[in-house]
XYZ file of C-alpha atoms in Angstrom:
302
model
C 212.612 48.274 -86.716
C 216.572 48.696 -86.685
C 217.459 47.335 -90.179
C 221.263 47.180 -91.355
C 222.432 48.079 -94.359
C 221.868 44.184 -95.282
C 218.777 43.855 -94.183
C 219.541 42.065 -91.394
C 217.829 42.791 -88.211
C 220.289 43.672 -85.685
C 220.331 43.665 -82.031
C 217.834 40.619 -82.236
C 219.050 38.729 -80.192
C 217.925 40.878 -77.028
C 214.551 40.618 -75.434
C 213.946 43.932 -74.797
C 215.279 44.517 -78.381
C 212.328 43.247 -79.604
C 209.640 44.469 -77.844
C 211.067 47.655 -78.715
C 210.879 46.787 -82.174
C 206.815 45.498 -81.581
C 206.246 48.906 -80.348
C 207.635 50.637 -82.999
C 206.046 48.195 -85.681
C 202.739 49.206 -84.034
C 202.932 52.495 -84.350
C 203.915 52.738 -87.641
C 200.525 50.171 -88.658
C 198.617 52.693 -86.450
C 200.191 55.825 -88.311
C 199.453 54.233 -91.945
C 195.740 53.574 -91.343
C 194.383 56.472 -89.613
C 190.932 55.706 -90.917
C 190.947 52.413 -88.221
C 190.252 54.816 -85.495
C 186.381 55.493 -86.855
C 185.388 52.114 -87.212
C 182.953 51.190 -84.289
C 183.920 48.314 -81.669
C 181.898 45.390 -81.276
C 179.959 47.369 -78.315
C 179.049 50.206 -80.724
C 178.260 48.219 -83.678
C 175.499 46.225 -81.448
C 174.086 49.978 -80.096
C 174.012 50.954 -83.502
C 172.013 48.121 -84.647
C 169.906 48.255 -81.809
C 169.149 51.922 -82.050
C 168.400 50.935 -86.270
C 165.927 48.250 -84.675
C 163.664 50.548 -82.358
C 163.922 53.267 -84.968
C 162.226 51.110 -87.907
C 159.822 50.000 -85.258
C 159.021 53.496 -84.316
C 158.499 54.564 -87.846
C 156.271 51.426 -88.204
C 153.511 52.336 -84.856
C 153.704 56.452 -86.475
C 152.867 54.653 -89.924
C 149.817 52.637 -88.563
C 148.634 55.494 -85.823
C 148.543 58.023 -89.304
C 146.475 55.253 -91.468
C 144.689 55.143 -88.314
C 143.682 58.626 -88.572
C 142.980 58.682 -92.125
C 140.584 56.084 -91.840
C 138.761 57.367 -88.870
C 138.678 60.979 -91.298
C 137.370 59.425 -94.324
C 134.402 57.275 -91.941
C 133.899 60.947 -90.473
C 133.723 62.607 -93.534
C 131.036 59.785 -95.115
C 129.112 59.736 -92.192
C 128.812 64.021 -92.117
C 128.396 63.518 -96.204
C 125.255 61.015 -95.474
C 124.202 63.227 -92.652
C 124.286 66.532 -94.700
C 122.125 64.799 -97.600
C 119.298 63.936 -95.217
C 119.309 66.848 -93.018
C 120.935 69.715 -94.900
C 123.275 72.062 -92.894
C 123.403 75.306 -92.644
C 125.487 78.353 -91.732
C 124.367 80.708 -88.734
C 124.386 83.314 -91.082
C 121.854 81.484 -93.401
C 119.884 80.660 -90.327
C 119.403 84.469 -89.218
C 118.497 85.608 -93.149
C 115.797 83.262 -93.434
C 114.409 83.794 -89.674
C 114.447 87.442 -90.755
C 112.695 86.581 -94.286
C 109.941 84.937 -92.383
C 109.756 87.585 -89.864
C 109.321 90.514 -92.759
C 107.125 88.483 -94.549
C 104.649 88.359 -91.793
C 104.618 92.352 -91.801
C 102.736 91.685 -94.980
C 100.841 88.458 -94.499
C 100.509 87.755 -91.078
C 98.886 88.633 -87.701
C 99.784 91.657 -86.306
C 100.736 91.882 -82.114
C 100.944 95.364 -80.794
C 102.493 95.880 -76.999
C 101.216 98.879 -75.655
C 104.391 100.251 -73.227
C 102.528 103.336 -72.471
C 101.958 102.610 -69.234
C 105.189 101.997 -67.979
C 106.422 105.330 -65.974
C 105.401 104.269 -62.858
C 106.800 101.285 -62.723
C 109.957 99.755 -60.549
C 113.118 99.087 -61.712
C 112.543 95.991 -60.596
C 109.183 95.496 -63.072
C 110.957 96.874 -65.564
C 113.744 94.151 -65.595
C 110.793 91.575 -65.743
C 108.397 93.085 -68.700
C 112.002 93.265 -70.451
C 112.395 89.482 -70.005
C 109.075 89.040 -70.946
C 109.469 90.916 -74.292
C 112.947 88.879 -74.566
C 111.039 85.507 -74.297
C 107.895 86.802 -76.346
C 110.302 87.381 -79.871
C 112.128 84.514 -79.646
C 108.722 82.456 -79.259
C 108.361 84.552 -82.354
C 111.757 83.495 -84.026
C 110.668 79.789 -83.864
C 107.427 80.017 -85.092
C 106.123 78.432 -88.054
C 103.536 81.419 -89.150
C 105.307 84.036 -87.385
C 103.249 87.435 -86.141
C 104.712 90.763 -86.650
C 105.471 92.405 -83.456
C 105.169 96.139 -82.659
C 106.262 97.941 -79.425
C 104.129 101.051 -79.081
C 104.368 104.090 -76.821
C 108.158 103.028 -76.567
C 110.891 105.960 -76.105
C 114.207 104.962 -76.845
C 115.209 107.328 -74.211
C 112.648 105.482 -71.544
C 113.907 103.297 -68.185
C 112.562 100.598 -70.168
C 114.703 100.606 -73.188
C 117.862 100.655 -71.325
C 116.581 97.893 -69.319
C 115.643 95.878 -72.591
C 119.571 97.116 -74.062
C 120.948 95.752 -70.716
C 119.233 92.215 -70.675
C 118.447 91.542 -74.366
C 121.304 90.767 -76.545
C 121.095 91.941 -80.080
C 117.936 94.335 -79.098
C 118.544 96.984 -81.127
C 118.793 94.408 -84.447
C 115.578 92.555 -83.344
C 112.929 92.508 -86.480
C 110.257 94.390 -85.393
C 108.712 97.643 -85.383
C 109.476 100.029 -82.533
C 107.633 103.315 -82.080
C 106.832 106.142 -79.743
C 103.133 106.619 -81.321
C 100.304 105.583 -79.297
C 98.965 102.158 -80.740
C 95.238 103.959 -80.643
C 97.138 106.145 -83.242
C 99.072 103.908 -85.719
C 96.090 101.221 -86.599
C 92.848 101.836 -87.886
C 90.220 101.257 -84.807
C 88.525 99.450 -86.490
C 91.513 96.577 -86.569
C 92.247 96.327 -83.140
C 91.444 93.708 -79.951
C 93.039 94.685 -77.106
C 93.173 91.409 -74.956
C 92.557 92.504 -71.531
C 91.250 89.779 -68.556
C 88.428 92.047 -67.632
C 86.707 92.048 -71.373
C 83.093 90.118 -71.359
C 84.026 88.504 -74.815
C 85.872 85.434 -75.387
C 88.513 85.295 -78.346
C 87.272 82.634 -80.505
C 89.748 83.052 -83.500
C 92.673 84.803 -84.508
C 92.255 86.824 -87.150
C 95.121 88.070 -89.396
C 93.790 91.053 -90.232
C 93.349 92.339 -86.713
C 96.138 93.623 -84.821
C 96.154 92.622 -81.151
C 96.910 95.025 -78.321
C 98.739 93.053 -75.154
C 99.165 95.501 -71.999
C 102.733 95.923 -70.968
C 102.191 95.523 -67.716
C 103.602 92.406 -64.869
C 101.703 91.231 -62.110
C 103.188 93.718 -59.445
C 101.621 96.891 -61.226
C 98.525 95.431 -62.377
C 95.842 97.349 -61.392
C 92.224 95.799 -61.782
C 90.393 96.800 -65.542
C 93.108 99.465 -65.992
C 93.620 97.791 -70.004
C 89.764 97.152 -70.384
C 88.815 100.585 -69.422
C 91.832 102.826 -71.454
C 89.901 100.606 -74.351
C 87.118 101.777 -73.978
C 87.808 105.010 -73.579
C 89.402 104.879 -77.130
C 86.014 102.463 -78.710
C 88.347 99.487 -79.368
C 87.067 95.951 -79.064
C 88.043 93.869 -76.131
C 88.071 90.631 -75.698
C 89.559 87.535 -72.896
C 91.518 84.572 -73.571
C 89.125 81.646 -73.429
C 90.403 80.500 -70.108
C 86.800 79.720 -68.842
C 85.442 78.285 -71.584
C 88.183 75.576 -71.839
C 89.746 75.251 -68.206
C 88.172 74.910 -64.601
C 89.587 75.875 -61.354
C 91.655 73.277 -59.466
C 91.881 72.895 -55.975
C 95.288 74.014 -54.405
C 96.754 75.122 -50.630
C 96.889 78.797 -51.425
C 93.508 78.751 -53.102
C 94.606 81.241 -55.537
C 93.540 81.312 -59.146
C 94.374 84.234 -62.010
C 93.100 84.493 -65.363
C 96.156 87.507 -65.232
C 98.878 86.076 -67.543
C 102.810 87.338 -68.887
C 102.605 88.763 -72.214
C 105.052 86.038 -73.624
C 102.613 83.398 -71.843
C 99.605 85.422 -73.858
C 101.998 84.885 -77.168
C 102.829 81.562 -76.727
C 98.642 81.011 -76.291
C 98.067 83.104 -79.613
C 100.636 81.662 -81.803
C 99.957 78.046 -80.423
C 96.371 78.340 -81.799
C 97.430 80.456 -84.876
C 99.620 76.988 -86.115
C 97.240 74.631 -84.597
C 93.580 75.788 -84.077
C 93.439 74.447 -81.484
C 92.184 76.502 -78.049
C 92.862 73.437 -75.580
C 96.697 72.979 -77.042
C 97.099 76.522 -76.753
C 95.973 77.426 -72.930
C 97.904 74.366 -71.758
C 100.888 75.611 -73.206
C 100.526 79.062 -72.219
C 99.062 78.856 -68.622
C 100.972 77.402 -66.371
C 99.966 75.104 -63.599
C 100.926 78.036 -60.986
C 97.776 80.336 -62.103
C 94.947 77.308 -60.634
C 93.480 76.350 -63.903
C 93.707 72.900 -65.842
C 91.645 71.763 -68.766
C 88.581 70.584 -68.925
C 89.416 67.257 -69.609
C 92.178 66.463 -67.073
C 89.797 66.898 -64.421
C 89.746 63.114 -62.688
């Protein structure tokens, strides 16, 4: 503003005088409050608050979605804690030390199941890949037994068709708990102690006996040749003796007509160690033959 030296404003009295002087009065307001420029509007200071209002109920759905999670932990974590005091839980590792405790102890204590793999060099790759699922399925029958048997592979080379074969399709082969062996069974048992379980033998089994040791043919159905297990025992004065197939099961009509008393050696197993735990011959042969061979029990017969 154009002051005299009295004070007095002059040039007032024009229009455009004024204005001029507005201006300039403006300016100087604007120049002494600088900090007027960071102040939001009216627009801005209703963002603001808005933004403030969806932030606070953000924080507010996080807050109950965490205490969600917390609670849904903790009702986890009681029901495992009940769970675990009924039913105990173990580690894998804990698992495979006691299967292998139970295993060992039946080296000592329990039956004794020799496969005789002697007679294995003619057979086709293709037989070779089954007798090695058949041992696969035989020790893990073994595994989950109660009252295990200890399990010996005789006449077995480690450089044989059949051991790769068994590598190839059997995980964990080489650390399965058994004995393995390139001795003749006839050579690492007393004779005295052995059965060898053979089809063809005139004797029924009538108990399982843990101090026996009995002999299972490695053979499979392709290379079966008729009395080829009953007469190598004889030739070596060992007892023989059949599954009780006939004593407990009849024949049962089918299309083919076909009917075998010839059996897997896992099937043979699963009959032995069924009647080992129960005692019980009827039990065992239905879980052990299969309906494919002809034969039901006795007692299913309508």
């Amino acid at each position: 503003m154009l002051l005299g030296q009295d004070g007095l404003v002059e040039g007032a009295g024009s229009e455009d005088g004024i204005s001029e002087s507005l201006e300039l009065l403006q300016i100087e307001v604007d120049w002494e409050s600088p900090e007027r420029e960071s102040l939001p509007t009216g627009a801005a200071a209703c963002c603001s608050k808005n933004v403030q209002r969806k932030q606070k109920h953000w924080e507010k759905i996080v807050a109950a979605k965490k205490s969600k999670r917390k609670q849904e932990k903790e009702r986890r974590k009681a029901s495992h804690a009940g769970h675990t005091a009924s039913c105990p839980q173990h580690s894998k590792r804990f698992l495979r030390a006691l299967t292998k405790e139970r295993l060992l102890k039946a080296k000592d204590s329990g039956p004794r199941l020799c496969i005789d793999l002697s007679m294995t060099d003619h057979m086709s790759k293709k037989e070779l890949s089954r007798l090695a699922g058949q041992i696969r399925r035989l020790y893990g029958s073994n595994k989950k037994a109660d009252r295990p048997f200890w399990i010996c592979l005789a006449g077995f080379a480690t450089d044989s068709p059949l051991y790769t074969e068994c590598v190839r399709m059997n995980d964990g082969f080489s650390s399965y708990v058994l004995d393995l062996t390139e001795e003749d069974c006839f050579s690492l048992f007393p004779l005295s102690t052995l059965v060898y379980l053979t089809p063809d033998s005139e004797h029924a089994l009538e108990d399982v006996d843990p101090n026996k040791v009995y002999i299972l043919g490695g053979l499979v159905d392709e290379s079966v040749q008729k009395k080829v297990t009953f007469q190598k025992a004889r030739e070596h004065s060992v007892q023989t003796a059949r599954l009780p197939i006939q004593e407990y099961m009849v024949r049962r009509q089918n299309e083919k007509n076909y009917h075998s008393e010839i059996l897997a050696i896992n099937q043979v197993f699963d009959i032995l160690s069924t009647y080992f735990e129960t005692r019980s011959w009827p039990e065992a042969l239905k879980k052990g033959v299969s309906p494919g061979k002809g034969y039901v029990l006795q007692n299913s017969v309508g």
